[in-house]
mmCIF file of C-alpha atoms in Angstrom:
data_model
loop_
_atom_site.group_PDB
_atom_site.id
_atom_site.type_symbol
_atom_site.label_atom_id
_atom_site.label_comp_id
_atom_site.label_asym_id
_atom_site.label_seq_id
_atom_site.Cartn_x
_atom_site.Cartn_y
_atom_site.Cartn_z
ATOM 1 C CA MET A 8 24.379 0.057 -15.535
ATOM 2 C CA ARG A 9 25.392 -2.858 -17.778
ATOM 3 C CA GLY A 10 27.870 -4.137 -15.207
ATOM 4 C CA SER A 11 25.259 -3.885 -12.497
ATOM 5 C CA MET A 12 22.724 -5.817 -14.550
ATOM 6 C CA ARG A 13 25.300 -8.508 -15.391
ATOM 7 C CA ALA A 14 25.929 -8.918 -11.665
ATOM 8 C CA LEU A 15 22.186 -9.095 -11.100
ATOM 9 C CA ALA A 16 21.816 -11.762 -13.784
ATOM 10 C CA LYS A 17 24.574 -13.826 -12.145
ATOM 11 C CA LEU A 18 22.948 -13.470 -8.740
ATOM 12 C CA THR A 19 19.602 -14.456 -10.276
ATOM 13 C CA ARG A 20 21.070 -17.692 -11.666
ATOM 14 C CA VAL A 21 22.542 -18.547 -8.261
ATOM 15 C CA ARG A 22 19.292 -17.704 -6.489
ATOM 16 C CA ARG A 23 17.223 -19.793 -8.889
ATOM 17 C CA ARG A 24 19.511 -22.790 -8.349
ATOM 18 C CA THR A 25 19.148 -22.310 -4.600
ATOM 19 C CA LEU A 26 15.364 -22.067 -4.770
ATOM 20 C CA ALA A 27 15.170 -25.145 -6.958
ATOM 21 C CA GLY A 28 15.837 -27.263 -3.898
ATOM 22 C CA THR A 29 13.146 -25.565 -1.795
ATOM 23 C CA SER A 30 9.877 -27.390 -1.164
ATOM 24 C CA SER A 31 7.174 -26.032 -3.477
ATOM 25 C CA SER A 32 4.623 -26.460 -0.709
ATOM 26 C CA HIS A 33 6.485 -23.814 1.296
ATOM 27 C CA ARG A 34 7.129 -21.375 -1.547
ATOM 28 C CA PHE A 35 4.425 -19.030 -2.902
ATOM 29 C CA GLN A 36 4.582 -19.429 -6.696
ATOM 30 C CA SER A 37 1.431 -17.928 -8.172
ATOM 31 C CA ASN A 38 3.110 -15.219 -10.248
ATOM 32 C CA THR A 39 3.678 -17.825 -12.960
ATOM 33 C CA SER A 40 0.005 -18.787 -13.056
ATOM 34 C CA GLY A 41 -1.114 -15.895 -15.273
ATOM 35 C CA SER A 42 -3.403 -14.356 -12.624
ATOM 36 C CA LYS A 43 -2.741 -11.323 -10.464
ATOM 37 C CA SER A 44 -3.134 -11.758 -6.733
ATOM 38 C CA PHE A 45 -3.347 -8.033 -5.872
ATOM 39 C CA GLN A 46 -6.084 -5.905 -7.430
ATOM 40 C CA GLY A 47 -8.652 -3.348 -6.353
ATOM 41 C CA VAL A 48 -8.307 -1.071 -3.337
ATOM 42 C CA TRP A 49 -6.180 -1.923 -0.288
ATOM 43 C CA PRO A 50 -6.449 0.819 2.375
ATOM 44 C CA ILE A 51 -3.334 1.508 4.422
ATOM 45 C CA VAL A 52 -4.751 1.552 7.947
ATOM 46 C CA ALA A 53 -3.774 4.170 10.515
ATOM 47 C CA THR A 54 -2.772 2.982 13.983
ATOM 48 C CA PRO A 55 -5.079 4.617 16.536
ATOM 49 C CA PHE A 56 -3.862 5.582 19.992
ATOM 50 C CA HIS A 57 -5.569 6.712 23.153
ATOM 51 C CA ASP A 58 -4.666 10.144 24.467
ATOM 52 C CA ASP A 59 -1.882 8.578 26.567
ATOM 53 C CA GLU A 60 -0.432 7.053 23.335
ATOM 54 C CA ALA A 61 -1.410 3.483 24.283
ATOM 55 C CA LEU A 62 -2.727 1.362 21.409
ATOM 56 C CA ASP A 63 -6.452 1.668 20.726
ATOM 57 C CA LEU A 64 -7.029 -1.898 19.580
ATOM 58 C CA GLU A 65 -10.806 -1.525 19.674
ATOM 59 C CA GLY A 66 -10.659 1.424 17.264
ATOM 60 C CA PHE A 67 -8.164 -0.439 15.109
ATOM 61 C CA ALA A 68 -10.423 -3.490 14.822
ATOM 62 C CA LYS A 69 -13.386 -1.229 14.058
ATOM 63 C CA SER A 70 -11.417 0.416 11.227
ATOM 64 C CA ILE A 71 -10.533 -2.970 9.734
ATOM 65 C CA ARG A 72 -14.148 -4.151 9.891
ATOM 66 C CA PHE A 73 -15.330 -0.874 8.335
ATOM 67 C CA PHE A 74 -13.004 -1.206 5.335
ATOM 68 C CA ARG A 75 -14.107 -4.816 4.940
ATOM 69 C CA GLU A 76 -17.737 -3.681 4.897
ATOM 70 C CA CYS A 77 -16.837 -1.055 2.292
ATOM 71 C CA GLY A 78 -15.746 -3.905 0.021
ATOM 72 C CA ALA A 79 -12.001 -3.304 0.092
ATOM 73 C CA SER A 80 -9.944 -6.015 -1.598
ATOM 74 C CA GLY A 81 -7.563 -6.100 1.364
ATOM 75 C CA ALA A 82 -5.944 -3.863 3.962
ATOM 76 C CA THR A 83 -2.366 -3.036 4.900
ATOM 77 C CA VAL A 84 -1.219 -2.444 8.474
ATOM 78 C CA CYS A 85 2.028 -1.286 10.094
ATOM 79 C CA GLY A 86 2.939 0.910 7.138
ATOM 80 C CA VAL A 87 4.254 4.483 7.249
ATOM 81 C CA LEU A 88 0.711 5.744 7.836
ATOM 82 C CA GLY A 89 0.472 3.197 10.643
ATOM 83 C CA GLU A 90 3.399 4.969 12.364
ATOM 84 C CA SER A 91 5.398 1.759 12.160
ATOM 85 C CA ASN A 92 8.617 3.584 13.062
ATOM 86 C CA ARG A 93 7.075 4.436 16.441
ATOM 87 C CA LEU A 94 5.842 0.929 17.290
ATOM 88 C CA THR A 95 7.521 -1.714 19.417
ATOM 89 C CA ASP A 96 7.710 -5.268 18.095
ATOM 90 C CA ALA A 97 5.209 -6.340 20.750
ATOM 91 C CA GLU A 98 2.784 -3.657 19.561
ATOM 92 C CA ARG A 99 3.242 -4.768 15.961
ATOM 93 C CA ALA A 100 2.283 -8.286 16.974
ATOM 94 C CA GLN A 101 -0.831 -7.019 18.756
ATOM 95 C CA LEU A 102 -1.861 -5.004 15.706
ATOM 96 C CA VAL A 103 -1.361 -7.861 13.250
ATOM 97 C CA GLU A 104 -3.244 -10.295 15.464
ATOM 98 C CA THR A 105 -6.096 -7.797 15.887
ATOM 99 C CA ALA A 106 -6.248 -7.034 12.157
ATOM 100 C CA VAL A 107 -6.324 -10.683 11.120
ATOM 101 C CA GLY A 108 -9.058 -11.378 13.658
ATOM 102 C CA ALA A 109 -11.208 -8.447 12.517
ATOM 103 C CA ALA A 110 -10.682 -8.918 8.781
ATOM 104 C CA GLY A 111 -12.570 -12.156 8.297
ATOM 105 C CA ALA A 112 -11.902 -13.284 4.732
ATOM 106 C CA MET A 113 -10.329 -9.948 3.757
ATOM 107 C CA PRO A 114 -6.541 -10.408 3.349
ATOM 108 C CA ILE A 115 -4.169 -8.448 5.564
ATOM 109 C CA CYS A 116 -0.806 -7.216 4.292
ATOM 110 C CA VAL A 117 1.778 -6.224 6.919
ATOM 111 C CA GLY A 118 4.560 -3.677 6.547
ATOM 112 C CA VAL A 119 7.781 -5.308 7.735
ATOM 113 C CA SER A 120 10.495 -2.986 6.400
ATOM 114 C CA HIS A 121 13.485 -2.388 8.642
ATOM 115 C CA ALA A 122 16.953 -0.924 8.210
ATOM 116 C CA GLY A 123 18.411 -4.389 8.827
ATOM 117 C CA THR A 124 17.786 -7.311 6.472
ATOM 118 C CA ARG A 125 17.719 -9.815 9.327
ATOM 119 C CA ALA A 126 15.178 -7.717 11.231
ATOM 120 C CA THR A 127 12.998 -7.402 8.112
ATOM 121 C CA VAL A 128 13.013 -11.181 7.700
ATOM 122 C CA ASP A 129 12.162 -11.701 11.380
ATOM 123 C CA LEU A 130 9.230 -9.268 11.153
ATOM 124 C CA ALA A 131 8.012 -11.066 8.018
ATOM 125 C CA GLN A 132 8.181 -14.396 9.829
ATOM 126 C CA MET A 133 6.203 -12.916 12.719
ATOM 127 C CA ALA A 134 3.515 -11.660 10.300
ATOM 128 C CA GLN A 135 3.324 -15.123 8.759
ATOM 129 C CA ASP A 136 3.003 -16.798 12.143
ATOM 130 C CA LEU A 137 0.150 -14.442 13.070
ATOM 131 C CA GLY A 138 -1.878 -15.280 9.967
ATOM 132 C CA ALA A 139 -1.110 -12.381 7.616
ATOM 133 C CA HIS A 140 -1.795 -12.797 3.905
ATOM 134 C CA SER A 141 1.295 -10.920 2.661
ATOM 135 C CA VAL A 142 4.084 -8.544 3.636
ATOM 136 C CA MET A 143 5.112 -5.135 2.294
ATOM 137 C CA VAL A 144 8.853 -4.529 1.972
ATOM 138 C CA THR A 145 10.937 -1.529 0.936
ATOM 139 C CA PRO A 146 14.710 -1.063 1.109
ATOM 140 C CA THR A 147 16.200 1.668 3.285
ATOM 141 C CA LYS A 148 18.785 4.295 2.517
ATOM 142 C CA GLU A 149 22.386 3.429 3.330
ATOM 143 C CA ALA A 150 25.476 5.625 3.587
ATOM 144 C CA PHE A 151 26.686 4.063 0.332
ATOM 145 C CA PRO A 152 24.818 3.526 -2.966
ATOM 146 C CA GLN A 153 23.326 0.046 -3.201
ATOM 147 C CA SER A 154 23.803 -1.872 -6.429
ATOM 148 C CA ASP A 155 20.966 -3.590 -8.265
ATOM 149 C CA ALA A 156 22.388 -6.931 -7.129
ATOM 150 C CA GLN A 157 22.296 -5.854 -3.471
ATOM 151 C CA LEU A 158 18.708 -4.670 -3.766
ATOM 152 C CA PHE A 159 17.745 -7.921 -5.482
ATOM 153 C CA ASP A 160 19.387 -9.892 -2.681
ATOM 154 C CA TYR A 161 17.460 -7.927 -0.046
ATOM 155 C CA PHE A 162 14.108 -9.049 -1.454
ATOM 156 C CA ALA A 163 15.470 -12.548 -2.064
ATOM 157 C CA ALA A 164 16.385 -12.797 1.622
ATOM 158 C CA VAL A 165 12.796 -11.980 2.597
ATOM 159 C CA GLN A 166 11.531 -14.617 0.165
ATOM 160 C CA ASP A 167 13.939 -17.176 1.623
ATOM 161 C CA GLY A 168 12.759 -16.450 5.171
ATOM 162 C CA CYS A 169 9.021 -16.121 4.628
ATOM 163 C CA ALA A 170 6.472 -18.055 2.564
ATOM 164 C CA LEU A 171 4.071 -15.125 2.151
ATOM 165 C CA PRO A 172 3.580 -13.033 -1.011
ATOM 166 C CA ILE A 173 5.667 -9.853 -1.037
ATOM 167 C CA VAL A 174 4.524 -6.370 -1.976
ATOM 168 C CA LEU A 175 7.570 -4.428 -3.162
ATOM 169 C CA GLN A 176 7.188 -0.787 -2.132
ATOM 170 C CA ASP A 177 8.915 1.664 -4.473
ATOM 171 C CA HIS A 178 8.898 5.008 -2.633
ATOM 172 C CA PRO A 179 12.224 6.794 -3.210
ATOM 173 C CA ALA A 180 11.012 10.052 -1.631
ATOM 174 C CA SER A 181 11.010 8.383 1.792
ATOM 175 C CA THR A 182 13.699 5.730 1.310
ATOM 176 C CA GLY A 183 16.259 7.517 -0.841
ATOM 177 C CA VAL A 184 16.505 4.301 -2.888
ATOM 178 C CA PHE A 185 15.805 4.547 -6.612
ATOM 179 C CA MET A 186 14.887 1.347 -8.460
ATOM 180 C CA GLY A 187 14.575 1.448 -12.231
ATOM 181 C CA ALA A 188 11.836 -0.319 -14.183
ATOM 182 C CA GLU A 189 14.248 -2.957 -15.489
ATOM 183 C CA LEU A 190 15.386 -3.892 -11.968
ATOM 184 C CA LEU A 191 11.796 -4.099 -10.699
ATOM 185 C CA VAL A 192 10.806 -6.366 -13.581
ATOM 186 C CA GLN A 193 13.800 -8.634 -12.955
ATOM 187 C CA ILE A 194 12.951 -8.894 -9.255
ATOM 188 C CA CYS A 195 9.337 -9.802 -10.051
ATOM 189 C CA ALA A 196 10.350 -12.203 -12.816
ATOM 190 C CA HIS A 197 12.866 -14.173 -10.771
ATOM 191 C CA LEU A 198 11.536 -13.978 -7.203
ATOM 192 C CA ALA A 199 8.276 -15.881 -7.187
ATOM 193 C CA SER A 200 7.034 -14.361 -3.928
ATOM 194 C CA VAL A 201 7.135 -10.787 -5.221
ATOM 195 C CA GLN A 202 3.538 -10.506 -6.409
ATOM 196 C CA CYS A 203 2.960 -6.761 -6.428
ATOM 197 C CA ILE A 204 4.708 -3.414 -6.817
ATOM 198 C CA LYS A 205 3.349 -0.614 -4.650
ATOM 199 C CA LEU A 206 4.389 2.175 -6.970
ATOM 200 C CA GLU A 207 5.066 5.540 -5.349
ATOM 201 C CA ALA A 208 7.960 6.805 -7.464
ATOM 202 C CA VAL A 209 6.989 10.241 -8.772
ATOM 203 C CA PRO A 210 5.920 10.761 -11.511
ATOM 204 C CA THR A 211 3.920 7.543 -11.317
ATOM 205 C CA PRO A 212 2.261 7.425 -14.783
ATOM 206 C CA PRO A 213 5.567 7.276 -16.750
ATOM 207 C CA LYS A 214 6.915 4.666 -14.317
ATOM 208 C CA ILE A 215 3.807 2.513 -14.848
ATOM 209 C CA ALA A 216 4.228 2.843 -18.611
ATOM 210 C CA ALA A 217 7.927 1.934 -18.348
ATOM 211 C CA LEU A 218 7.096 -1.157 -16.299
ATOM 212 C CA ARG A 219 4.452 -2.288 -18.789
ATOM 213 C CA LYS A 220 6.923 -1.840 -21.644
ATOM 214 C CA ALA A 221 9.682 -3.723 -19.813
ATOM 215 C CA TRP A 222 7.305 -6.583 -18.954
ATOM 216 C CA ALA A 223 6.184 -6.817 -22.567
ATOM 217 C CA ALA A 224 9.790 -7.647 -23.502
ATOM 218 C CA GLN A 225 9.927 -10.576 -21.060
ATOM 219 C CA PRO A 226 9.321 -14.218 -22.075
ATOM 220 C CA PRO A 227 5.710 -15.420 -21.700
ATOM 221 C CA ALA A 228 6.745 -17.536 -18.699
ATOM 222 C CA PHE A 229 7.085 -14.321 -16.672
ATOM 223 C CA PRO A 230 3.670 -12.585 -16.707
ATOM 224 C CA GLU A 231 3.280 -9.138 -15.218
ATOM 225 C CA CYS A 232 2.760 -8.856 -11.492
ATOM 226 C CA SER A 233 0.307 -6.363 -10.024
ATOM 227 C CA ILE A 234 0.870 -2.622 -9.797
ATOM 228 C CA LEU A 235 -0.978 -0.816 -7.031
ATOM 229 C CA THR A 236 -0.311 2.909 -6.704
ATOM 230 C CA GLY A 237 -0.083 4.857 -3.466
ATOM 231 C CA LEU A 238 0.756 8.468 -2.548
ATOM 232 C CA GLY A 239 -2.768 9.013 -1.265
ATOM 233 C CA ALA A 240 -4.036 8.432 -4.838
ATOM 234 C CA LEU A 241 -2.859 11.960 -5.599
ATOM 235 C CA TYR A 242 -2.278 10.998 -9.251
ATOM 236 C CA GLY A 243 -5.013 8.355 -9.372
ATOM 237 C CA GLY A 244 -6.774 9.557 -12.510
ATOM 238 C CA PHE A 245 -3.537 9.512 -14.463
ATOM 239 C CA ASP A 246 -2.428 6.198 -12.967
ATOM 240 C CA VAL A 247 -5.531 4.344 -14.167
ATOM 241 C CA GLU A 248 -4.867 5.646 -17.686
ATOM 242 C CA GLN A 249 -1.614 3.682 -17.672
ATOM 243 C CA GLY A 250 -3.249 0.494 -16.422
ATOM 244 C CA THR A 251 -2.620 0.351 -12.680
ATOM 245 C CA ASP A 252 -4.373 -2.613 -11.045
ATOM 246 C CA GLY A 253 -5.756 -0.493 -8.213
ATOM 247 C CA PHE A 254 -4.632 1.415 -5.150
ATOM 248 C CA MET A 255 -2.804 0.585 -1.941
ATOM 249 C CA THR A 256 -2.922 3.843 -0.041
ATOM 250 C CA GLY A 257 -4.313 5.506 3.043
ATOM 251 C CA PHE A 258 -6.945 7.897 1.642
ATOM 252 C CA ALA A 259 -9.669 7.618 4.270
ATOM 253 C CA PHE A 260 -12.498 7.380 1.711
ATOM 254 C CA PRO A 261 -11.596 4.125 -0.060
ATOM 255 C CA GLU A 262 -15.078 4.101 -1.574
ATOM 256 C CA VAL A 263 -13.961 6.966 -3.845
ATOM 257 C CA LEU A 264 -10.934 4.977 -4.989
ATOM 258 C CA MET A 265 -13.113 1.916 -5.576
ATOM 259 C CA ALA A 266 -15.332 4.036 -7.835
ATOM 260 C CA ILE A 267 -12.318 5.319 -9.809
ATOM 261 C CA ASP A 268 -10.939 1.798 -10.122
ATOM 262 C CA GLY A 269 -14.331 0.352 -11.025
ATOM 263 C CA ALA A 270 -14.944 2.868 -13.778
ATOM 264 C CA ALA A 271 -11.475 2.257 -15.235
ATOM 265 C CA ARG A 272 -11.961 -1.525 -15.140
ATOM 266 C CA ALA A 273 -15.231 -1.092 -16.993
ATOM 267 C CA GLY A 274 -13.302 0.707 -19.726
ATOM 268 C CA ASN A 275 -14.662 4.149 -18.884
ATOM 269 C CA VAL A 276 -11.446 6.061 -18.150
ATOM 270 C CA GLU A 277 -13.185 9.398 -18.712
ATOM 271 C CA ARG A 278 -15.655 8.572 -15.939
ATOM 272 C CA ALA A 279 -12.773 7.533 -13.697
ATOM 273 C CA HIS A 280 -11.141 10.897 -14.396
ATOM 274 C CA ALA A 281 -14.370 12.751 -13.621
ATOM 275 C CA ILE A 282 -14.661 11.081 -10.205
ATOM 276 C CA TYR A 283 -10.973 11.769 -9.562
ATOM 277 C CA ALA A 284 -11.407 15.446 -10.477
ATOM 278 C CA GLN A 285 -14.496 15.772 -8.278
ATOM 279 C CA PHE A 286 -12.627 14.616 -5.181
ATOM 280 C CA LEU A 287 -9.161 15.940 -6.013
ATOM 281 C CA PRO A 288 -9.364 18.868 -3.528
ATOM 282 C CA LEU A 289 -10.028 16.397 -0.715
ATOM 283 C CA LEU A 290 -7.248 14.096 -1.939
ATOM 284 C CA VAL A 291 -4.822 17.025 -2.035
ATOM 285 C CA PHE A 292 -5.823 18.328 1.391
ATOM 286 C CA GLU A 293 -5.515 14.925 3.034
ATOM 287 C CA GLN A 294 -2.081 14.330 1.488
ATOM 288 C CA GLN A 295 -0.351 16.866 3.758
ATOM 289 C CA PRO A 296 2.798 15.719 5.601
ATOM 290 C CA GLY A 297 2.135 13.673 8.712
ATOM 291 C CA VAL A 298 -0.866 11.541 9.629
ATOM 292 C CA GLY A 299 -2.853 13.956 11.799
ATOM 293 C CA ILE A 300 -5.240 14.988 8.997
ATOM 294 C CA ARG A 301 -6.016 11.399 8.080
ATOM 295 C CA LYS A 302 -6.639 10.440 11.687
ATOM 296 C CA GLU A 303 -9.048 13.357 11.951
ATOM 297 C CA VAL A 304 -10.987 11.876 9.018
ATOM 298 C CA TYR A 305 -11.071 8.539 10.854
ATOM 299 C CA ARG A 306 -12.486 10.361 13.881
ATOM 300 C CA LEU A 307 -15.126 12.141 11.786
ATOM 301 C CA ARG A 308 -16.099 8.798 10.267
ATOM 302 C CA GLY A 309 -16.624 7.362 13.746
ATOM 303 C CA LEU A 310 -13.829 4.812 13.490
ATOM 304 C CA ILE A 311 -11.689 6.111 16.354
ATOM 305 C CA GLU A 312 -12.362 8.340 19.337
ATOM 306 C CA CYS A 313 -8.994 10.079 19.467
ATOM 307 C CA GLY A 314 -6.782 11.376 16.645
ATOM 308 C CA ARG A 315 -3.621 11.237 18.737
ATOM 309 C CA VAL A 316 -0.351 10.973 16.788
ATOM 310 C CA ARG A 317 2.643 9.615 18.650
ATOM 311 C CA ARG A 318 5.321 12.099 19.615
ATOM 312 C CA PRO A 319 7.405 13.775 18.396
ATOM 313 C CA ALA A 320 5.007 14.119 15.440
ATOM 314 C CA PRO A 321 2.598 17.085 15.664
ATOM 315 C CA GLN A 322 -1.116 16.742 16.276
ATOM 316 C CA VAL A 323 -3.662 18.106 13.813
ATOM 317 C CA SER A 324 -4.104 21.859 14.316
ATOM 318 C CA THR A 325 -7.466 23.488 14.929
ATOM 319 C CA VAL A 326 -7.016 25.455 11.694
ATOM 320 C CA ALA A 327 -6.364 22.281 9.667
ATOM 321 C CA ALA A 328 -9.258 20.451 11.321
ATOM 322 C CA ALA A 329 -11.641 23.293 10.464
ATOM 323 C CA ALA A 330 -10.385 23.446 6.864
ATOM 324 C CA LEU A 331 -10.805 19.667 6.555
ATOM 325 C CA ALA A 332 -14.399 19.847 7.796
ATOM 326 C CA ALA A 333 -15.129 22.607 5.278
ATOM 327 C CA GLN A 334 -13.670 20.564 2.406
ATOM 328 C CA ILE A 335 -15.643 17.473 3.390
ATOM 329 C CA GLU A 336 -18.722 19.716 3.308
ATOM 330 C CA ARG A 337 -17.886 20.816 -0.251
ATOM 331 C CA SER A 338 -16.851 17.366 -1.510
ATOM 332 C CA LEU A 339 -19.554 15.236 0.075
ATOM 333 C CA TYR A 340 -22.352 17.028 1.909
ATOM 334 C CA ASP A 341 -23.054 19.591 -0.826
ATOM 335 C CA PRO A 342 -23.438 17.084 -3.712
ATOM 336 C CA PHE A 343 -24.894 14.342 -1.466
ATOM 337 C CA PRO A 344 -27.123 15.981 1.192
ATOM 338 C CA GLY A 345 -27.742 13.812 4.228
ATOM 339 C CA VAL A 346 -24.832 11.438 3.558
ATOM 340 C CA ASP A 347 -23.674 9.574 6.665
ATOM 341 C CA LEU A 348 -19.880 9.420 6.798
ATOM 342 C CA THR A 349 -19.978 6.790 9.534
ATOM 343 C CA LYS A 350 -21.503 4.273 7.102
ATOM 344 C CA PRO A 351 -19.802 2.679 4.073
ATOM 345 C CA LEU A 352 -20.483 4.877 1.039
ATOM 346 C CA THR A 353 -19.864 2.093 -1.459
ATOM 347 C CA PRO A 354 -23.417 1.919 -2.906
ATOM 348 C CA LEU A 355 -23.380 5.685 -3.518
ATOM 349 C CA PHE A 356 -20.040 5.611 -5.317
ATOM 350 C CA GLU A 357 -20.871 2.480 -7.271
ATOM 351 C CA ARG A 358 -23.759 4.430 -8.795
ATOM 352 C CA LEU A 359 -21.423 7.361 -9.379
ATOM 353 C CA SER A 360 -18.937 5.158 -11.253
ATOM 354 C CA ARG A 361 -21.700 3.941 -13.602
ATOM 355 C CA SER A 362 -23.414 7.271 -14.217
#
């Protein structure tokens, strides 16, 4: 580990000398300003398809507008939930353009991860050209272990090729790439564009605590960047205890996550835990493998007409759809009779977070 970190330190010095000659007007530098640029709830948006698997851009735009009306801090498109591995580059461009157009002032983050560094950079440049606010990047598994220096260089290459803020996704369960807290802090400290860590390394609470401890040992010139947790907010109540800055995940009721986050920000962690516990069965049910369940929630909320998942992924089963409807009944209709799922539930959950 020491040899790897020495190599990383050397690479950092070289990279910083290289960036010193880059125009500051082109380089995003706000992680030295003392303010965090990613906070609150950023829904990961599903990509809707018609029954013939063609893009449903109307449903996609409607979903973006709905999350904006809910009060989301931002939205992320072309992520794993967005079935990015089943999209063509032309379809990605259509989705980004549609999202930016529908979002208004709400920022749009775009997943641009690819097995090739050059392709990742090109996708990031495309997102920038189409008006995205930021890009989400995660390394991919290789046949050989990647050193800390190689992982650092991967994110540095994206910074060199794109002026947008970078969300570093840490999700070893899907990527097979494990990044320690010290490496993540060094990447954030020395690559100005890396503004946020999307933390999905299980167990998340100890990783958040380790990051906070590692940041505390850094010089004051390198303030902490944001930590947004994912994994469908499955561990959300425990994450807020450790000081996460919010959520970037695909749970199809972002209003619930906004209530958890709001209660925690107000200093009432016990209330945040109570809301989390109340909706944990729905969080658990929705976090099943695949995206069919989540698309069914979108359909029930009136955002899309068809819950089609692109092949070869399976569609939601009739058994799962019935069980989902029953759980929504228990989680929402029983405690809140007459609630309309097709409308933003933010006012209801804002009251819940204060009660």
